[in-house]
GROMACS .gro file of C-alpha atoms in nm:
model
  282
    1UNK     CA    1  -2.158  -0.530  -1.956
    2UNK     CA    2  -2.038  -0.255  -2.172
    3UNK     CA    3  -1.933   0.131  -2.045
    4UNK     CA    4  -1.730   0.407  -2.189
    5UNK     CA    5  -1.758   0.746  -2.018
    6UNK     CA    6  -1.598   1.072  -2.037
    7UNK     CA    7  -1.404   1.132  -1.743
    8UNK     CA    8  -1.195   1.447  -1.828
    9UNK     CA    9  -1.214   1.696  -2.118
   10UNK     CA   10  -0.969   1.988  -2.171
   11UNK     CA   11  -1.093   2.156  -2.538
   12UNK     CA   12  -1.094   1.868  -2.769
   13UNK     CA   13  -0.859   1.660  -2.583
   14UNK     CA   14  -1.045   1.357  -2.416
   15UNK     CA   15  -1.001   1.077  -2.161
   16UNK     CA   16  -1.217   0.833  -2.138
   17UNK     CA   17  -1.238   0.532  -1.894
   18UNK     CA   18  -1.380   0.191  -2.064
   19UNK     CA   19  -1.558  -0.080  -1.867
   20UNK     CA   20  -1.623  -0.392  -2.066
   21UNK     CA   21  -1.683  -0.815  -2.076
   22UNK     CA   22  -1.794  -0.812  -2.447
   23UNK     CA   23  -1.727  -0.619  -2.757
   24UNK     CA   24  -1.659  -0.655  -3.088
   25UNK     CA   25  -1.578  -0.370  -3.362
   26UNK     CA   26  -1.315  -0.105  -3.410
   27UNK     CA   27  -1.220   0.200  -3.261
   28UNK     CA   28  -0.975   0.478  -3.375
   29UNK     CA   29  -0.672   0.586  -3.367
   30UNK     CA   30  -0.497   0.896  -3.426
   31UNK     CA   31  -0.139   0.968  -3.407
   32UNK     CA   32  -0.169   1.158  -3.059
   33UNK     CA   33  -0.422   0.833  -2.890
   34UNK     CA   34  -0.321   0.608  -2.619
   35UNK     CA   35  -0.512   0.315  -2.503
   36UNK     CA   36  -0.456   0.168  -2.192
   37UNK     CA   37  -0.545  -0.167  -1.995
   38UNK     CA   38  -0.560  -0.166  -1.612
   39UNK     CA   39  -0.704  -0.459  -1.597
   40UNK     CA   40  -0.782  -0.781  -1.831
   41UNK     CA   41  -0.709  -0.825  -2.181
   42UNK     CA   42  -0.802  -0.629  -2.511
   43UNK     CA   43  -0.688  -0.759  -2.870
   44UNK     CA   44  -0.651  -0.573  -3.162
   45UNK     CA   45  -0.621  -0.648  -3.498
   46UNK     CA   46  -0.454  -0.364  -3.764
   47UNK     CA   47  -0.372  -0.529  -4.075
   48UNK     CA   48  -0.234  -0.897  -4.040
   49UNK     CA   49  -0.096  -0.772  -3.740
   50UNK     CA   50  -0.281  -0.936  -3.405
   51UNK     CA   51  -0.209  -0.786  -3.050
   52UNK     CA   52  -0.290  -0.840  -2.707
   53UNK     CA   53  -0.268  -0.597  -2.473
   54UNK     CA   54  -0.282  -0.674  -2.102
   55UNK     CA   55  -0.215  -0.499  -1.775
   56UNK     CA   56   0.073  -0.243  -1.771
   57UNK     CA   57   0.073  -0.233  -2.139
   58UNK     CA   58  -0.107  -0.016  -2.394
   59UNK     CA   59  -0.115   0.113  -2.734
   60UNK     CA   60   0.045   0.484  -2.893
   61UNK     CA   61  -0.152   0.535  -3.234
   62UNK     CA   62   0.103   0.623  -3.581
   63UNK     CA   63  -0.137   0.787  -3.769
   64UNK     CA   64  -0.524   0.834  -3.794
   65UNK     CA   65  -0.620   0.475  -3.876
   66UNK     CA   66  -0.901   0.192  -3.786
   67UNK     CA   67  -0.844  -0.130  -3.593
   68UNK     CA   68  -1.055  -0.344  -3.505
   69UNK     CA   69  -1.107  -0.454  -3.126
   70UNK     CA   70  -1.245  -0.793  -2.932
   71UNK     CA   71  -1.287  -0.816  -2.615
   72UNK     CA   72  -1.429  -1.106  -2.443
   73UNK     CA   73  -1.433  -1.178  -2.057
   74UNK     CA   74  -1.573  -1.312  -1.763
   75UNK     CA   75  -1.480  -1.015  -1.535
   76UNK     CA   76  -1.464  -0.621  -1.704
   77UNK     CA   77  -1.147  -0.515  -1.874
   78UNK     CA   78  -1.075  -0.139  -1.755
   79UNK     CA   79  -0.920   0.051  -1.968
   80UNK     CA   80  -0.836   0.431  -2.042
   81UNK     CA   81  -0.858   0.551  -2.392
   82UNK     CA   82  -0.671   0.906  -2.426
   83UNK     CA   83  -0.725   1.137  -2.750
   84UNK     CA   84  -0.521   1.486  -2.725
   85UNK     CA   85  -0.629   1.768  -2.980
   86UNK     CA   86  -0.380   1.847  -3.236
   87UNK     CA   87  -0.383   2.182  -3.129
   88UNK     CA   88  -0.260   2.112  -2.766
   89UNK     CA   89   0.054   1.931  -2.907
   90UNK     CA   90   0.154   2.194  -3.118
   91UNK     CA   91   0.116   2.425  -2.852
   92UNK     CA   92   0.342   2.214  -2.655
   93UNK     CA   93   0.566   2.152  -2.894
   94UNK     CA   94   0.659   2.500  -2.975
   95UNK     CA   95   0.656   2.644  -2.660
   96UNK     CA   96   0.905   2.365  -2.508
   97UNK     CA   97   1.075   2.187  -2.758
   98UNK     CA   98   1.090   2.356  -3.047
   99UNK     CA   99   0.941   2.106  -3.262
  100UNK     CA  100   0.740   2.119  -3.502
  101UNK     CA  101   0.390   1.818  -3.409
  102UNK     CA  102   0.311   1.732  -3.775
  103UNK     CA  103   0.715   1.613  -3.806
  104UNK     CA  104   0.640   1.383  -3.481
  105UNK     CA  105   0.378   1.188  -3.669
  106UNK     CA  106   0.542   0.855  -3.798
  107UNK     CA  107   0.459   0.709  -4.185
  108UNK     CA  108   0.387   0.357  -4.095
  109UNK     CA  109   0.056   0.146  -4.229
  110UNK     CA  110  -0.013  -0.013  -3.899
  111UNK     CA  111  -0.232   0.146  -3.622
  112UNK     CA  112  -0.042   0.163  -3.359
  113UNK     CA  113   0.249   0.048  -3.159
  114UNK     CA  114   0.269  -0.163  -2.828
  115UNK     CA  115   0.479  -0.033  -2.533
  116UNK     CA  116   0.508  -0.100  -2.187
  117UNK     CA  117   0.439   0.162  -1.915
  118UNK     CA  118   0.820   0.074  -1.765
  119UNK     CA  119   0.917   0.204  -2.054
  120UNK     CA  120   0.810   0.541  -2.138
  121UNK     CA  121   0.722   0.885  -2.017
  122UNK     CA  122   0.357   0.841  -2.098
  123UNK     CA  123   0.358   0.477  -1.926
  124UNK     CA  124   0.482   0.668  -1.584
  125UNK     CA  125   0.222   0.935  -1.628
  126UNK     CA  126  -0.061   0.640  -1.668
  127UNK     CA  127   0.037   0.473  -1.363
  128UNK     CA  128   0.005   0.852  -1.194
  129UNK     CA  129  -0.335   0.895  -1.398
  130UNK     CA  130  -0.535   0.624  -1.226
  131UNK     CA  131  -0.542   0.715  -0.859
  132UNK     CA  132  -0.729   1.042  -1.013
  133UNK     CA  133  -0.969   0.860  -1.203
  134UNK     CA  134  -1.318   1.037  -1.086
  135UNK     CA  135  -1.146   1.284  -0.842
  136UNK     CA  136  -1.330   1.650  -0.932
  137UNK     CA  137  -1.074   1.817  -0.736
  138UNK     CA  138  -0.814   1.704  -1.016
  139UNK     CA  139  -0.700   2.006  -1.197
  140UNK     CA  140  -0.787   1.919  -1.566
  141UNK     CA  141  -0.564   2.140  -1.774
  142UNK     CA  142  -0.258   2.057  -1.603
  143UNK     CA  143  -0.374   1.735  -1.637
  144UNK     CA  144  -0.355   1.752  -2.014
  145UNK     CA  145  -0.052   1.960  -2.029
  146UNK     CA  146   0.121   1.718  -1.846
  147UNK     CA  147  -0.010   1.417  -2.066
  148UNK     CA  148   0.092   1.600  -2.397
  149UNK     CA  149   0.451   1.670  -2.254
  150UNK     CA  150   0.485   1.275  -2.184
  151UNK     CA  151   0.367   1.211  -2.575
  152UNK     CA  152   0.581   1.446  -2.746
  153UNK     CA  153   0.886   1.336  -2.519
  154UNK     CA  154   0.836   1.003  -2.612
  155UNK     CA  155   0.778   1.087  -2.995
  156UNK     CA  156   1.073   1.266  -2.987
  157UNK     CA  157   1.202   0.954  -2.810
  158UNK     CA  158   1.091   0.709  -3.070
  159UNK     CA  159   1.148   0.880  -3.367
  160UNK     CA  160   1.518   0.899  -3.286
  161UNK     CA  161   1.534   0.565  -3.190
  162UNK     CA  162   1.382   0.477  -3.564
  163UNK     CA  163   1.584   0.715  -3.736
  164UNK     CA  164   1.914   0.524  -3.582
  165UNK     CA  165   1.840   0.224  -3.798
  166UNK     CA  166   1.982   0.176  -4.114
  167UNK     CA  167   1.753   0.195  -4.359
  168UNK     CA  168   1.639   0.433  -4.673
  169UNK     CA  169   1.291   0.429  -4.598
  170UNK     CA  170   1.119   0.570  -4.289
  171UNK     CA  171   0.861   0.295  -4.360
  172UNK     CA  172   1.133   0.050  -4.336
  173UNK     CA  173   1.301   0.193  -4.057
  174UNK     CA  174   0.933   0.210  -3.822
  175UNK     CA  175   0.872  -0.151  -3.948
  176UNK     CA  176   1.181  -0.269  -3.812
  177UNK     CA  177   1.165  -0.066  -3.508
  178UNK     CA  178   0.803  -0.224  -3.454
  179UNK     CA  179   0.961  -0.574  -3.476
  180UNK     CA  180   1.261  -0.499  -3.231
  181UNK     CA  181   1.052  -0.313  -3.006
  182UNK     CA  182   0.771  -0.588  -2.976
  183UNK     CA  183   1.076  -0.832  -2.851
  184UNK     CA  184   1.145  -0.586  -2.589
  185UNK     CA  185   0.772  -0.572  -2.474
  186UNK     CA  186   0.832  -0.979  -2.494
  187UNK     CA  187   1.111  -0.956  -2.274
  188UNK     CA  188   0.945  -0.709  -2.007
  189UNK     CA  189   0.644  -0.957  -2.018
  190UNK     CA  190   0.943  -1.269  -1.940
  191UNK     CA  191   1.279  -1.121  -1.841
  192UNK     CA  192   1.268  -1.414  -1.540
  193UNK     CA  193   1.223  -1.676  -1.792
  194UNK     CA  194   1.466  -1.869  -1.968
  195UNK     CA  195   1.494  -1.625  -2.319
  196UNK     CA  196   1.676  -1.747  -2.609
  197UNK     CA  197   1.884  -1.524  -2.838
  198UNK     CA  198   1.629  -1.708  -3.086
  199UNK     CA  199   1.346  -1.677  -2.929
  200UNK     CA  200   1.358  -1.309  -2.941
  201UNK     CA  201   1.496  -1.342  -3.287
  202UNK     CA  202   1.170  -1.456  -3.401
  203UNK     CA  203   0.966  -1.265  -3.211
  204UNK     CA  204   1.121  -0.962  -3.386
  205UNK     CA  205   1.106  -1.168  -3.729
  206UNK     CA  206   1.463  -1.140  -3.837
  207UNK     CA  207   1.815  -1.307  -3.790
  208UNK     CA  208   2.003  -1.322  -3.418
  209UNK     CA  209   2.293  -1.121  -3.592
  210UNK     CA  210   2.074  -0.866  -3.699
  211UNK     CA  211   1.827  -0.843  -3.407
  212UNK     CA  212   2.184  -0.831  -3.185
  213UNK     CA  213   2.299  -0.512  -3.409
  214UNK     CA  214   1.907  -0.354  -3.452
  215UNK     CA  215   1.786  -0.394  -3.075
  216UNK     CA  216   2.150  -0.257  -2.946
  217UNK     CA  217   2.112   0.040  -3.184
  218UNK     CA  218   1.769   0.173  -3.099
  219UNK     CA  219   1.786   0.061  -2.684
  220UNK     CA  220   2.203   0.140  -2.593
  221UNK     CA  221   2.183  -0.231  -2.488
  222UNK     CA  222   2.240  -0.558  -2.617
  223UNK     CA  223   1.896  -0.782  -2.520
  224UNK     CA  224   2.148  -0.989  -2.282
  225UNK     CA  225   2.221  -0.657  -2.092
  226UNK     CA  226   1.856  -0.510  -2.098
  227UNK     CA  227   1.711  -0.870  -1.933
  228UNK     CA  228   2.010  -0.833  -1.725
  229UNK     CA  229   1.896  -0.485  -1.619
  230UNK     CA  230   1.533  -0.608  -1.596
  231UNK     CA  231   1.609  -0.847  -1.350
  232UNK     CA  232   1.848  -0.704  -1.115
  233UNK     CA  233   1.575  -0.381  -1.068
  234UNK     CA  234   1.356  -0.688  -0.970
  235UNK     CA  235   1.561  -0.819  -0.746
  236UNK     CA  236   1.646  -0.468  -0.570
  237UNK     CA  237   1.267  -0.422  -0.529
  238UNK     CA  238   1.284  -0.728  -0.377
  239UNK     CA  239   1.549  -0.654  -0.126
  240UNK     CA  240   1.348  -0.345  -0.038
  241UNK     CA  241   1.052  -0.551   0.086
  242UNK     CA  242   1.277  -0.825   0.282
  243UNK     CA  243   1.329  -1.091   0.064
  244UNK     CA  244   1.695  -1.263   0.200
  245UNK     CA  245   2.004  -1.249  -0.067
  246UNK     CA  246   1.941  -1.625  -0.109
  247UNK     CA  247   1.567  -1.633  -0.209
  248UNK     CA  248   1.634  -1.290  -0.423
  249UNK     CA  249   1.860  -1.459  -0.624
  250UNK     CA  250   1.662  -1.760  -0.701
  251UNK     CA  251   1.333  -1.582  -0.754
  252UNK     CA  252   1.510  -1.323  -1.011
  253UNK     CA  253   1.638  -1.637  -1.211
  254UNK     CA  254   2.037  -1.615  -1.136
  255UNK     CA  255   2.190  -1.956  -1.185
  256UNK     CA  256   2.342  -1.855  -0.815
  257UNK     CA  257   2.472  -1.643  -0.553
  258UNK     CA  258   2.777  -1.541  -0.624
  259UNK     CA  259   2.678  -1.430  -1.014
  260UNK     CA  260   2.359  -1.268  -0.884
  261UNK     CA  261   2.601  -1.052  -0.615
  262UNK     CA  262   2.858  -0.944  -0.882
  263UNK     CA  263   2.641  -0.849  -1.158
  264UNK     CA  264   2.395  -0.635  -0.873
  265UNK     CA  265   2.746  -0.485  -0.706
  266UNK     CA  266   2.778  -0.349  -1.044
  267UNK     CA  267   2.440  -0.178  -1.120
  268UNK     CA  268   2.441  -0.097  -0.734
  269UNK     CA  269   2.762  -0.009  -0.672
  270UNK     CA  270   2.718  -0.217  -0.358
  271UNK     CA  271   2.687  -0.585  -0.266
  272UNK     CA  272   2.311  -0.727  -0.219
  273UNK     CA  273   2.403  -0.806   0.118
  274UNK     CA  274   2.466  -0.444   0.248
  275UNK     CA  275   2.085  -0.360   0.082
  276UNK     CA  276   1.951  -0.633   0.277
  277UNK     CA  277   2.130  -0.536   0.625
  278UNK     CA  278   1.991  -0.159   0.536
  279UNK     CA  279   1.623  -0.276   0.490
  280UNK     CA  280   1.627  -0.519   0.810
  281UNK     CA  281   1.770  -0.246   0.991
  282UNK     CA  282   1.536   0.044   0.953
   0.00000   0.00000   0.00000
C-alpha cells in the first residue's frame, strides 16, 4: 500500500498526508519542511546518521538536502509531510518579527533534526492540524500563516538555543546542539524509566560533565530537573482523570509518597492531595 496526496496548497506552500506499509528511497528536505508521523514508524538515514521517527515525533529540515527513507510495516504509517514556500516565511518574518528568513536557515551537513511535538510551537500546531485533515471548510491561508508563524518561532527558538553554546563554529555549535537535543527527545520517549546521567551522556555522545553544562545551557534545566518536570506534568494529568495520590505516584516512577508530594507541591504550588479532592469533587 503506498499513498501520498495533496491535502492543502496555499501558493507554493504544500501539505501533504502520506499513507504507507512499504517504501524505500529518499525524499527532500528543505530548511522550511516538516515531516510528521501520526502513526507507525519511518526511518531515515542522512549521512551516518540513522533515525526513527515514531508517533508524536517528527523531523524540521536544516537546509535543502536528500535523505533517504524506509518504511516497512504490517499496518500504514500516516504521516504529514509539510513544505512552506520561501516566500511565505519571509513574508512572515518581516511583517512580525523583524527577521530576516535566509539568517533562520542553520549551516549544518545533516538533513534534518528530530523534535518532539511537546516540545515546540510547530509540534502544538501538528497536534491542532490533524482533526482538519480533509475538512474543505478549513480556511487554507490561515492555515499556512499560522504554520509559518510556529516555524519561524521555533527557528528563532533554536537558533538561540545553538548560539548559547560555546563554540567558534556554527557547525560545531548545531552539531552539539543535535547531540544534546536527541537526549532530550530520549528522555521524552523514557522520562518514567530509570535514566542514567550516563545513559544520556552517550546518547548525546559526550562526557556527563559536559552534557550536565551543554543540556542546562540550551534547555534552562539540568536533565535531572527536565525528567523531573516531565514526570510531575504526567502525574497531574493523571490526577485530572482520577488516578488516587498513591497509584499516581507509583505509575510516574517516584521512589514514594512523600517525595512525589513535595516535589509536585512545588511545581503546583499545592499538595497532590488537594488536586485529587478537586477532581473527585466536580
Amino acid at each position: 500500500m503506498f499513498s501520498v496526496k495533496s491535502i492543502y496548497r496555499y501558493g507554493n506552500s504544500d501539505i501533504r498526508l502520506s499513507d504507507v506499509q512499504q517504501f524505500e528511497g529518499t525524499t527532500t528536505f528543505t530548511p522550511f519542511s516538516a515531516k510528521f508521523v501520526m502513526a507507525g514508524k519511518e526511518v531515515y538515514h542522512s549521512g551516518r546518521k540513522k533515525t526513527e521517527v515514531t508517533g508524536n515525533m517528527y523531523l524540521l529540515g536544516n537546509a535543502a538536502a536528500e535523505s533517504s527513507i524506509t518504511i516497512d510495516s504490517y499496518i500504514p504509517v500516516k504521516g504529514i509531510c509539510i513544505d512552506l514556500a520561501p516566500e511565505l516565511i519571509d513574508e512572515v518574518t518581516g511583517y512580525h518579527f523583524n527577521h530576516d528568513a535566509d539568517n533562520l536557515i542553520l549551516n549544518g551537513k545533516e538533513a534534518y533534526t528530530k523534535y518532539s511535538t511537546a516540545n515546540t510551537c510547530l509540534g502544538t500546531a501538528f497536534t491542532r492540524l490533524q482533526p482538519l485533515l480533509n475538512h474543505t471548510a478549513t480556511k487554507t491561508e490561515e492555515l499556512f500563516y499560522m504554520l509559518a508563524e510556529c516555524m519561524v518561532k521555533d527557528r528563532i527558538d533554536i537558533n538561540n538555543r545553538v548560539n548559547s553554546l560555546n563554540a567558534v563554529k556554527e557547525e560545531t555549535r548545531l552539531r552539539l546542539y543535535n547531540f544534546i537535543n536527541d537526549s532530550r527527545n530520549y528522555i521524552d520517549s523514557h522520562f518514567l524509566d530509570d535514566i542514567t546521567l550516563q545513559t544520556l551522556a552517550e546518547e548525546a555522545k559526550i562526557s556527563s560533565y559536559h552534557f550536565i553544562r551543554l543540556f542546562k545551557k540550551a534547555f534552562g534545566l539540568s536533565p535531572y530537573q527536565y525528567i523531573l518536570k516531565k514526570r510531575l506534568s504526567f502525574a497531574d494529568e493523571l490526577l485530572k482523570e482520577g488516578s488516587s495520590v498513591t497509584e499516581t505516584a507509583y505509575l510516574s516512577g517516584f521512589a514514594d509518597i512523600a517525595s512525589f508530594s513535595k516535589a509536585y507541591k512545588k511545581q503546583y504550588g499545592v499538595a497532590p492531595t488537594f488536586r485529587f479532592k478537586q477532581i473527585s469533587n466536580f
